């Protein structure tokens, strides 16, 4: 709880600048310069997004115009329909959503349990184990790449979604464990003890006392996991072979490559397809901005 | 903390206490068991496996053949491998410092109370919502020779077009530029660090007559050094495993002639490793590349951690309430 409060305060401070610094009637030149620089940077940041959406609404001939047409007229929203009907995007969407659900459930359930154990219970070798957790956070994934593939071949899981889902059920990722543990430690232990006296088992205590109190941290974990899975490319690239098993990222990559090798690239179609992969995370961000900031800060400053 | 105080009371009846402790330990291990199993199956065993495989020749169909140090010896004369190291190192040397500095400058600018600062923060953060592949899917058209936005802008102001992804002199720099676009996360972490610097330090420095440079040099940077350290470490581990963008956008190209060999100007280490493992199916060879990369990342991370004693300033008295 203490965490939310400090963060909230930080946000409030950010929202409301201190009074004494505001100069009435006199422009601060430094501030004006900073404002202009930030405006320019913002244009640079937003331009690629704008260019992508604008292109996705053009016809092939409108793309070729020089000087470029910034806002297409007339617009061609039918590009989206064409792009989605050229490849089995319904499969891509379904597979991505299935992986998302499997990974989210696995991550949230198992990281909560592990984080609770580290935050509240005592046992021999607990500290050694926690050091192992932390060290896996720094471990470059490359070292496990080849043998992991072999394990999944032996399990006959290659070209199924399982290699992308199942590992999430085993601990849910060191970073998430670390983040939730920090949060759980700040929940008064008396609450759990009281529940135990009332006869609640450990799992009950975790999921009915701790989880509701740690909502912001759990939301942060969920959102970051969602985004990570959404953009994952190497995993699906290695484990999925048949087109009907592809994720969105993999399907769109195929679309890009196909269009590039052809005599002419149909950029509007490619951009329409890639808008589809970029939009959902942006929407999640717009709706849950608060939790994002919290998640990144929890991870970044308590390290 | 309440727990440690309660313990002596329980200890009085020793037998019961041990029983309780044992139960607690059992619950702990039950809850943690998914992590332990996962660590063994998906991390420890594959890690050991990589090391063992790196001494073998293995095509996945036949049994692995023990070849000793042969893979490592072959790597030393493999032009593509050497190119992979060169490309990855040059990318790291260009991308890491520029990313850390540009994001620090932007964080400093956004740490002032100017109108609309929250809107700016949200805008600069937006690209961080994308990752490797999605960034590539978007930028591949930004960089397009004919219709890309960059060349269109250059043409508008009368400058010659640039072959962003097709000119071997530019391709890697284009990746650096693209990387700068996605520094929102780093900015956000800096901003949090800046918030944590006590205002009194600035006031005291001002009273001593310190200008903005002196305040930056003697207050902001030392107080921010743990945050810089954190960003550097996370950046290091990621930068050496750069893959998605080079796979999607250039697939290692455009080619350059080096001596009597043709090598890819963006043939990153991971791209080479991926091709050796999953295209050529030389798993032993790829494992030896993985082991070398792993050792390299480990050493450089340890080096940075060691060096941190010299440049990272931890307020000696800050003991976080645990």
PDB file of C-alpha atoms in Angstrom, chain B residues 35 43 58 80 97 101 103 137 187 204 237 301 310 315:
ATOM      1  CA  UNK B  35       9.668 -21.869 -10.176  1.00  0.00           C
ATOM      2  CA  UNK B  43      16.989 -22.821 -17.619  1.00  0.00           C
ATOM      3  CA  UNK B  58      24.861 -32.407 -34.229  1.00  0.00           C
ATOM      4  CA  UNK B  80      30.389 -14.517 -40.949  1.00  0.00           C
ATOM      5  CA  UNK B  97      25.652   5.776 -25.344  1.00  0.00           C
ATOM      6  CA  UNK B 101      22.403  10.369 -23.290  1.00  0.00           C
ATOM      7  CA  UNK B 103      16.976   9.864 -23.023  1.00  0.00           C
ATOM      8  CA  UNK B 137       7.037  -3.499 -39.422  1.00  0.00           C
ATOM      9  CA  UNK B 187      13.170   8.203 -20.109  1.00  0.00           C
ATOM     10  CA  UNK B 204      21.880  24.307  -0.952  1.00  0.00           C
ATOM     11  CA  UNK B 237      21.894  -7.450 -21.955  1.00  0.00           C
ATOM     12  CA  UNK B 301      28.041  -7.192 -17.117  1.00  0.00           C
ATOM     13  CA  UNK B 310      33.921   4.020  -8.981  1.00  0.00           C
ATOM     14  CA  UNK B 315      23.681   7.326  -0.436  1.00  0.00           C
TER      15      UNK B 315
END
